[in-house]
Each structure stands twice: as C-alpha cells, then as structure tokens.
C-alpha cells in the first residue's frame, strides 16, 4: 500500500489560522493538510480581490493543498483520498466554522484544538462591556511565554 | 502524492503571475486593486520586528503615528495574539511601556470572545440606539457617493479611496468614516459594515461589526461623533487644507452644537 494514502488524520487549515505553527499543523507536522476556499462565503461576503490575494500569499507559505468549493465536502473528500480516520483543526469562534465542523463530522471525527491562549485563565470573563472585561483580564494579558516583567 | 486536478496552483514565478492566475480563478472578486500589503508569515514577522511599543503609545491616534499594521496578519492567524504580546513584552524594560499596545490586543481578544458567545448576533443591534432615532429612520443602503469617494468632503473621499485601494484604514479614520456614514448620513450600520468587510484586509466580522455598533451606539452608552478640529489635529490638517468645504463642512462646530444638530430628539431628552 502507498504509505502516502494511509494517514491517521488529515489537517484542515481555515482562514482564521494561517500560520505554519498553528496548533493543528504543530500537532500533526507530517499529516497531509488542506485549505479550501469557501464558495458560499466568497459569494456572501463579496471579498475584494486584494483580500483574496493577501490570503493566497499566506497559503503559499503553508504546507497545504489548496482547493475550492463546499468546504465540508472537500475536506471529507481529502480525508477519503488519504485513507484517513479523522480530521484535526484549530478552533475559530465563527459560527460558520461550527457549521462546517458538524458537517464534516457526519463522515469523520473532527478534533478541534484550542488556539494558543492570549489570556492564560480557564474561567469566564464578564463580557458586558470592555472596561469590565479588561479589569478582570488585564493582569493575565501580561503573563506571556517570555520572562516575567516588573509591572510598573 | 500527485497533484489532483482539483488542486489550485502553488508555484508562481512572481507576484504578477500569481495575480494573473487569481484574476482567472476569482473573476467575481470585487475591484481591480491588488493592494501592496504582502500576505504570509515572512512578511508578518518583518512587520512585527518593526513594532515600537513606546512610540505606539504616544502616537497611535495620529494618522502618521507608529501603528503596527499587523491587523491583517492577526485577523488571519498568521500571527497569534499571544505571540505578538510576547514579542511586545520582550521589547520593553517595563511592562507599562507596552500597556497601550497590549490594551489594543485586549480589544481584539474581547471581540473574539464575544463572537464565540453571540455568533450571528453580531449582525443585530445589541442594544437600543441612544441617538433619539429608531432603526427605521436609517437608510438600508449605502449611498454611492460614499463608496465611490465623491461626497465632496476631502477627508471622507480620501478614506474611501484608501480603503478600496489598499484595504487598510487607520483606526481613527475608521471611526470618522463610520460616524459620518451612520450619524451624518443616517445609514444602517450593517450596510456600511459589509462595505468594510469587502475591502479591509483585516476584515473581521466581530471586530468590524461590533466597532460599527460602538459608533452607532447600539453597543455603547452614547453615539461616537467628532468635529473638524479633532480630525484636523490627528491628520495634521492634510485634508482640511485642500478641502473645498473648509470652514463650511458638516463637521464644523463645538461638540454640543454638533450633537444638537445630529441628535435633536436625544438632545431634547437629555435636556428634560
Ligand atoms: C468601524 C471600525 C471597523 C473596524 N473593523 C475592524 C476589522 O474588521 N478588523 C480588525 O482587526 N479591526 C477592526 N477595527 C479595529 C481597529 O481599527 C483595527 O484593528 C486597527 O486600526 C488595525 O490597524 P493596526 O494593525 O495598525 O492597529 P494597531 O493600532 O497597531 O493595533 C495593534 C493590533 O491590535 C488590534 N486592535 C487594535 N485596535 C483594535 C480595536 N479597536 N478592535 C479590535 N482589535 C484592535 C488589531 O489586531 C491590531 O492589529 C475596526 C474599527 C472601527 C472603528
């Protein structure tokens, strides 16, 4: 059997996570990866040519196969082609991401990895107004991966 | 693995060839302009290396201030917010020198968290308007003179062209344009938000729509508006100097005078 056609998982890269080190690509560095232009979204948002170009330039620096059409269908087809048993991707808050994920799940399990956190805090914040949110969140925003700094 | 016929191309001799290919592949994409901003991790890292958190803090509200222009890369996850934060902190001696920039990253985080919570709700008014008008008092359509940059106001027309040509507008310009469209022209914010999403390289439904709602007052306690003095100051006067309407434009006057003109019903309410 062609080893290329027998991957446990494939990676689905979407437009909210176009970096080589995104959590899904990091978790599966050797897995085949796909990005699919979302025809429906292109129609709905009327994305201008310069936006298409910017995104395409991002894609050219990623190890992905680029396709276009119905995203869930294309991702599942790509998993078929590679004899995969599942799909790995990175979280996005967009409702469309949720819809596409549920659609893919009709044929393959989808593992959604969290985005690298900006605020290292597991709980919920009060989101009614930014000022309330920031009062709770600000101190966590300074706990980066780097060395700790004197605050003031 | 051999390339499938469905695969889109990945090899190009240069940007020109890529542009030609994409014009064929995406004939429906709006506009002729390609924009000068390069996409990709390499370009994003170069931009990140140029960030100066202290100059940012003192100049960010000025059109020629030391803003980062990282938004398209952050919006598409080419850079994570955490990476940008770590880099920014590594560039300062005291965290306080980075606090302005980190606060702005906090705004992005805030809108994204809200998006996760309310989803398509970002397209609906979060709260009632505080302008004294009803939603039906606003026009559903964005007037052509705004989109085409021929309102006669030198500032607004320049911003409209810049949006279309480059896909970028400074934050302050976004606020002025939004206030003009929603309050001076009384257009529904949704119509205008769609226009921004078409063109902004950083076009993000959450940051964009909720910012429009903040200007409109459906997600804030009062509408945002400005006067010419404010615009003149933060633009270094570059538009007013050559504007045929200087001295008699819609933005002349003190804030309370403008509020009385723009929101006569609301002004009466608060006077009562
Ligand atoms: C009407 C309107 C529409 C907007 N639409 C968008 C949009 O579609 N996408 C978008 O990313 N931002 C949007 N913003 C927020 C802000 O204007 C831009 O993020 C900023 O101008 C981008 O330029 P910069 O990268 O040079 O920002 P900088 O000032 O250098 O800020 C650094 C980063 O912080 C984040 N940031 C800064 N200010 C804000 C803010 N107010 N809200 C959210 N994130 C912020 C961005 O990721 C930005 O790249 C909008 C603001 C308004 C008033």
XYZ file of C-alpha atoms and ligand atoms in Angstrom:
477
model
C 0.000 0.000 0.000
C 1.208 3.501 -0.784
C 2.171 4.994 2.580
C 1.019 8.366 1.314
C -2.501 7.042 1.263
C -2.656 5.872 4.814
C -2.590 8.737 7.284
C -4.363 8.540 10.554
C -5.514 12.142 10.373
C -5.534 14.980 7.930
C -5.271 18.643 8.960
C -7.896 21.176 7.938
C -6.469 24.701 7.849
C -9.001 27.552 7.676
C -8.720 31.288 7.185
C -8.515 32.188 10.878
C -5.284 30.289 11.463
C -2.892 30.765 8.559
C 0.455 30.262 10.259
C 2.845 27.343 9.832
C 2.925 26.825 13.594
C -0.814 26.789 14.201
C -1.913 24.225 16.804
C -3.263 21.704 14.270
C -0.209 21.786 11.980
C 2.035 21.652 15.052
C 0.216 18.582 16.387
C 0.432 16.731 13.034
C 3.538 18.043 11.245
C 3.632 15.139 8.783
C -0.051 14.814 8.021
C -1.495 15.950 4.688
C -3.179 19.330 5.096
C -5.892 21.085 3.134
C -7.217 24.634 2.814
C -10.474 25.044 0.928
C -11.839 28.358 -0.389
C -15.421 28.600 0.770
C -17.527 29.374 -2.313
C -20.573 30.316 -0.319
C -18.617 32.687 1.917
C -16.921 34.322 -1.070
C -20.373 34.992 -2.517
C -21.888 36.184 0.734
C -19.048 38.485 1.834
C -18.128 39.757 -1.645
C -14.478 39.657 -0.638
C -12.410 42.007 -2.757
C -9.584 40.850 -4.985
C -6.895 42.298 -2.717
C -8.184 40.193 0.181
C -8.096 37.049 -1.970
C -4.512 37.859 -2.939
C -3.428 38.505 0.651
C -4.891 35.191 1.822
C -3.428 33.296 -1.129
C 0.028 34.657 -0.349
C -0.390 33.371 3.208
C -1.351 29.946 1.841
C 1.744 29.744 -0.349
C 3.877 29.681 2.810
C 1.892 26.807 4.313
C 2.261 23.085 3.581
C -1.302 22.771 2.308
C -3.191 21.528 -0.709
C -5.416 24.369 -1.893
C -8.905 23.656 -3.198
C -12.184 25.454 -3.662
C -15.852 24.592 -3.260
C -18.048 23.308 -0.469
C -15.606 23.176 2.441
C -17.047 20.252 4.415
C -17.388 18.160 1.257
C -13.856 18.934 0.101
C -12.304 18.219 3.500
C -14.106 14.863 3.690
C -13.055 14.034 0.111
C -9.446 14.855 1.015
C -9.663 12.557 4.035
C -11.020 9.804 1.742
C -8.137 10.282 -0.694
C -5.629 9.837 2.110
C -7.356 6.923 3.774
C -7.574 8.994 6.947
C -9.635 8.173 10.000
C -10.191 11.731 11.191
C -9.594 15.456 10.851
C -7.628 17.841 13.080
C -8.148 21.592 13.043
C -7.789 24.749 15.152
C -10.715 26.478 16.870
C -12.435 29.533 15.442
C -15.290 31.460 17.096
C -17.041 31.959 13.768
C -20.473 30.262 13.584
C -19.631 29.107 10.075
C -16.681 27.167 11.485
C -19.112 25.365 13.799
C -21.454 24.537 10.912
C -18.678 23.192 8.707
C -17.246 21.153 11.556
C -20.605 19.497 12.263
C -20.983 18.781 8.570
C -17.551 17.091 8.381
C -18.442 15.107 11.481
C -21.127 13.309 9.507
C -18.258 11.436 7.812
C -15.179 11.867 10.039
C -14.473 12.737 13.669
C -13.021 16.241 13.996
C -10.566 17.115 16.734
C -10.666 20.883 17.393
C -7.525 22.134 19.106
C -7.716 25.388 21.069
C -5.950 28.479 19.719
C -2.787 29.441 21.653
C -4.282 31.432 24.534
C -3.749 35.165 24.910
C -5.133 35.044 28.438
C -3.937 32.138 30.477
C -7.116 31.875 32.532
C -9.519 28.931 32.357
C -12.628 30.717 33.652
C -15.164 33.039 32.074
C -14.925 36.807 31.951
C -17.708 39.369 32.205
C -18.183 40.478 28.593
C -20.933 43.064 29.022
C -18.530 45.940 28.410
C -14.860 46.067 27.529
C -13.991 48.007 30.679
C -15.367 45.254 32.928
C -13.644 42.585 30.883
C -10.299 44.363 30.964
C -10.471 44.978 34.700
C -10.611 41.198 35.157
C -8.378 40.179 32.281
C -5.554 42.718 32.196
C -3.189 41.048 34.625
C -3.436 37.749 32.701
C -2.505 39.539 29.491
C 0.972 40.154 30.897
C 1.684 36.516 31.667
C 3.350 35.672 28.422
C 5.598 32.798 27.492
C 8.565 35.119 27.920
C 10.207 36.184 31.145
C 8.102 37.974 33.721
C 8.441 41.728 33.795
C 8.094 44.209 36.577
C 4.627 45.585 36.147
C 5.010 49.266 36.820
C 1.303 12.270 -3.834
C 0.495 13.517 -7.364
C -1.441 16.729 -7.695
C -5.142 16.231 -8.184
C -6.943 18.147 -10.924
C -8.890 19.925 -8.215
C -5.777 21.385 -6.634
C -5.153 25.078 -7.087
C -1.681 26.149 -8.184
C 1.146 26.727 -5.721
C 4.069 27.585 -7.995
C 4.418 31.054 -9.470
C 7.349 32.936 -10.958
C 6.338 36.043 -9.021
C 3.509 38.224 -7.738
C 2.480 39.274 -11.255
C 1.890 35.698 -12.330
C 0.020 34.953 -9.108
C -2.221 37.972 -9.695
C -2.946 36.878 -13.240
C -3.866 33.380 -12.065
C -6.123 34.656 -9.286
C -7.955 37.004 -11.666
C -8.847 33.956 -13.748
C -9.803 31.876 -10.746
C -11.771 34.526 -8.837
C -13.428 36.642 -11.546
C -16.224 37.558 -9.138
C -13.892 39.156 -6.568
C -14.615 42.877 -6.253
C -12.262 45.529 -7.557
C -9.151 45.769 -9.684
C -6.771 46.762 -6.920
C -4.189 44.229 -5.748
C -3.011 46.178 -2.696
C 0.622 46.491 -1.702
C 0.488 44.576 1.598
C 2.101 41.146 1.272
C 0.478 38.173 2.898
C 2.388 35.444 4.681
C 4.396 34.600 7.728
C 7.687 36.051 6.469
C 6.149 39.473 5.815
C 4.263 39.343 9.117
C 7.461 38.627 11.053
C 9.193 41.552 9.370
C 6.309 43.818 10.349
C 6.380 42.511 13.903
C 10.113 43.208 14.184
C 9.406 46.857 13.368
C 6.941 47.363 16.222
C 7.912 50.056 18.722
C 5.575 49.840 21.742
C 6.619 53.166 23.288
C 6.241 55.208 20.135
C 2.983 53.394 19.548
C 1.672 54.562 22.911
C 2.441 58.209 22.291
C 1.394 58.460 18.614
C -1.247 55.835 17.823
C -4.146 58.271 17.410
C -2.344 60.235 14.709
C -2.732 59.160 11.111
C 1.034 59.102 10.683
C 1.608 57.586 14.132
C 3.619 54.420 14.802
C 0.741 51.977 14.408
C 1.686 48.373 13.746
C -0.418 47.473 10.675
C -0.414 43.925 11.989
C -4.201 43.597 11.821
C -4.464 41.545 8.586
C -1.944 39.027 9.935
C -3.588 38.860 13.353
C -7.063 38.534 11.854
C -5.996 35.547 9.741
C -3.954 33.938 12.486
C -0.666 34.408 10.637
C 0.452 35.785 13.999
C -1.259 34.677 17.190
C -2.205 37.370 19.697
C -0.068 35.536 22.253
C 2.996 35.711 20.006
C 2.507 39.404 19.379
C 2.125 40.017 23.116
C 5.265 38.015 23.963
C 7.259 39.913 21.364
C 5.967 43.293 22.518
C 6.860 42.497 26.137
C 10.346 41.424 25.069
C 10.902 44.869 23.538
C 10.316 46.943 26.677
C 12.085 47.354 30.002
C 8.909 47.881 31.989
C 5.556 46.322 31.144
C 3.988 49.753 31.475
C 5.732 50.793 28.259
C 3.745 48.135 26.429
C 0.420 48.689 28.149
C -1.200 50.762 25.403
C -0.486 48.189 22.723
C -1.489 45.300 24.955
C -4.752 47.066 25.713
C -5.488 47.179 21.971
C -4.686 43.482 21.640
C -7.142 43.107 24.510
C -9.850 44.692 22.336
C -9.303 42.042 19.704
C -9.490 39.315 22.342
C -12.662 40.866 23.712
C -14.472 40.966 20.364
C -13.434 37.372 19.610
C -14.743 36.148 22.954
C -17.985 37.984 22.407
C -18.222 36.450 18.934
C -17.879 32.976 20.414
C -20.770 33.847 22.734
C -23.226 35.624 20.404
C -22.313 34.286 16.952
C -24.513 35.732 14.200
C -25.877 38.100 16.864
C -23.058 40.451 15.856
C -25.250 41.395 12.876
C -28.139 42.541 15.083
C -28.349 45.642 17.270
C -27.000 44.642 20.676
C -28.915 47.425 22.414
C -31.289 50.264 21.589
C -29.927 53.293 19.802
C -29.088 56.279 22.001
C -29.436 58.759 19.159
C -33.121 59.540 19.616
C -33.875 57.802 16.293
C -35.466 54.449 15.570
C -33.765 51.816 13.435
C -36.272 52.504 10.628
C -35.089 56.111 10.477
C -31.826 54.875 8.970
C -31.407 54.048 5.297
C -30.795 50.405 4.381
C -28.426 51.234 1.550
C -25.021 52.763 1.489
C -25.073 55.769 -0.863
C -22.867 55.525 -3.974
C -21.126 58.844 -3.376
C -19.591 57.395 -0.211
C -18.465 54.143 -1.844
C -17.103 55.988 -4.866
C -15.409 58.704 -2.835
C -17.267 61.703 -4.245
C -19.070 63.222 -1.284
C -17.068 66.426 -1.746
C -15.524 66.101 1.725
C -11.781 65.770 1.087
C -11.189 63.617 4.176
C -14.035 61.140 3.697
C -13.355 60.794 -0.027
C -9.676 60.118 0.605
C -10.516 57.465 3.216
C -12.979 55.799 0.856
C -10.333 55.612 -1.892
C -7.693 54.379 0.514
C -9.994 51.639 1.758
C -10.660 50.479 -1.794
C -7.073 50.756 -2.990
C -5.113 49.433 -0.019
C -7.547 47.508 2.173
C -6.318 49.422 5.206
C -7.571 52.395 7.177
C -6.109 53.832 10.346
C -8.327 53.241 13.393
C -9.165 56.923 13.723
C -10.136 57.106 10.027
C -12.414 54.086 10.526
C -14.101 55.895 13.411
C -14.582 59.111 11.424
C -15.924 57.308 8.372
C -18.257 55.211 10.499
C -19.584 58.244 12.365
C -20.078 60.128 9.105
C -21.964 57.270 7.488
C -24.155 56.380 10.461
C -24.837 59.783 12.035
C -24.398 62.416 9.345
C -25.870 60.295 6.535
C -28.090 58.194 8.780
C -27.331 54.837 7.184
C -27.874 51.496 8.956
C -24.519 50.362 10.279
C -24.944 46.872 8.755
C -24.880 48.198 5.186
C -21.654 50.038 5.840
C -20.088 47.212 7.846
C -20.480 44.946 4.794
C -18.616 47.510 2.694
C -15.709 47.453 5.167
C -15.663 43.638 5.240
C -15.378 43.515 1.473
C -12.308 45.710 1.429
C -10.378 45.574 4.710
C -7.516 43.064 4.567
C -8.176 42.648 8.283
C -11.941 42.494 7.720
C -13.232 40.510 10.668
C -16.950 40.142 11.374
C -16.560 40.536 15.137
C -14.051 43.423 15.335
C -15.735 45.195 12.462
C -19.424 44.823 13.274
C -19.039 45.433 16.977
C -16.917 48.529 16.297
C -19.652 49.815 13.987
C -22.153 49.148 16.774
C -19.954 51.043 19.190
C -20.001 54.075 16.879
C -23.729 53.719 16.207
C -24.492 53.467 19.971
C -26.090 50.018 19.820
C -23.134 48.748 21.813
C -22.157 51.759 23.892
C -23.835 54.288 26.106
C -23.643 57.140 23.580
C -23.014 57.641 19.872
C -19.464 58.413 18.752
C -19.028 61.557 16.650
C -16.287 64.131 16.093
C -15.702 67.660 14.865
C -13.389 69.122 12.261
C -10.916 70.364 14.836
C -10.398 66.797 16.048
C -9.955 65.429 12.539
C -7.664 68.289 11.549
C -5.475 67.727 14.587
C -4.957 63.984 14.166
C -4.462 64.216 10.400
C -2.004 67.098 10.615
C -4.503 69.162 8.594
C -3.670 67.389 5.356
C -7.282 67.020 4.174
C -8.743 70.256 5.502
C -6.006 72.310 3.826
C -7.175 71.341 0.370
C -10.857 70.792 1.080
C -13.257 72.961 -0.936
C -15.658 72.809 2.018
C -13.175 74.070 4.606
C -14.878 76.384 7.063
C -18.341 75.281 5.992
C -18.274 71.479 6.160
C -20.620 69.227 8.108
C -18.050 68.742 10.839
C -17.634 72.382 11.873
C -18.524 73.464 15.378
C -18.318 72.593 19.042
C -19.367 69.160 20.212
C -22.601 70.273 21.831
C -23.647 72.170 18.689
C -22.968 69.145 16.535
C -24.829 66.870 18.951
C -27.836 69.191 18.817
C -27.777 69.079 15.007
C -27.232 65.341 14.692
C -29.436 64.107 17.514
C -32.157 66.701 18.090
C -34.506 64.205 19.741
C -31.857 62.774 22.026
C -30.676 66.259 22.986
C -34.207 67.157 23.998
C -34.466 64.004 26.054
C -31.310 64.726 27.989
C -32.275 68.392 28.450
C -35.521 67.335 30.060
C -15.649 50.979 12.216
C -14.459 50.125 12.606
C -14.264 48.901 11.968
C -13.179 48.078 12.336
N -13.024 46.882 11.681
C -12.002 46.065 12.044
C -11.825 44.815 11.396
O -12.577 44.415 10.521
N -10.776 44.038 11.791
C -9.907 44.437 12.756
O -8.968 43.701 13.068
N -10.068 45.612 13.393
C -11.080 46.444 13.065
N -11.227 47.647 13.702
C -10.354 47.975 14.847
C -9.085 48.794 14.508
O -9.435 49.935 13.798
C -8.056 47.994 13.698
O -7.768 46.767 14.328
C -6.743 48.744 13.567
O -6.944 50.036 13.057
C -5.804 47.969 12.652
O -4.634 48.670 12.371
P -3.238 48.322 13.053
O -2.931 46.876 12.869
O -2.230 49.286 12.532
O -3.613 48.577 14.569
P -2.736 48.898 15.861
O -3.259 50.151 16.432
O -1.291 48.831 15.552
O -3.149 47.755 16.883
C -2.468 46.510 17.035
C -3.452 45.377 16.896
O -4.405 45.408 17.939
C -5.697 45.021 17.441
N -6.610 46.168 17.598
C -6.287 47.465 17.720
N -7.383 48.221 17.931
C -8.428 47.375 17.920
C -9.833 47.525 18.081
N -10.404 48.717 18.325
N -10.614 46.421 17.996
C -10.070 45.206 17.765
N -8.742 44.989 17.620
C -7.940 46.063 17.691
C -5.524 44.679 15.984
O -5.337 43.289 15.861
C -4.264 45.428 15.624
O -3.545 44.839 14.562
C -12.306 48.492 13.353
C -12.519 49.723 13.984
C -13.576 50.532 13.614
C -13.769 51.845 14.307
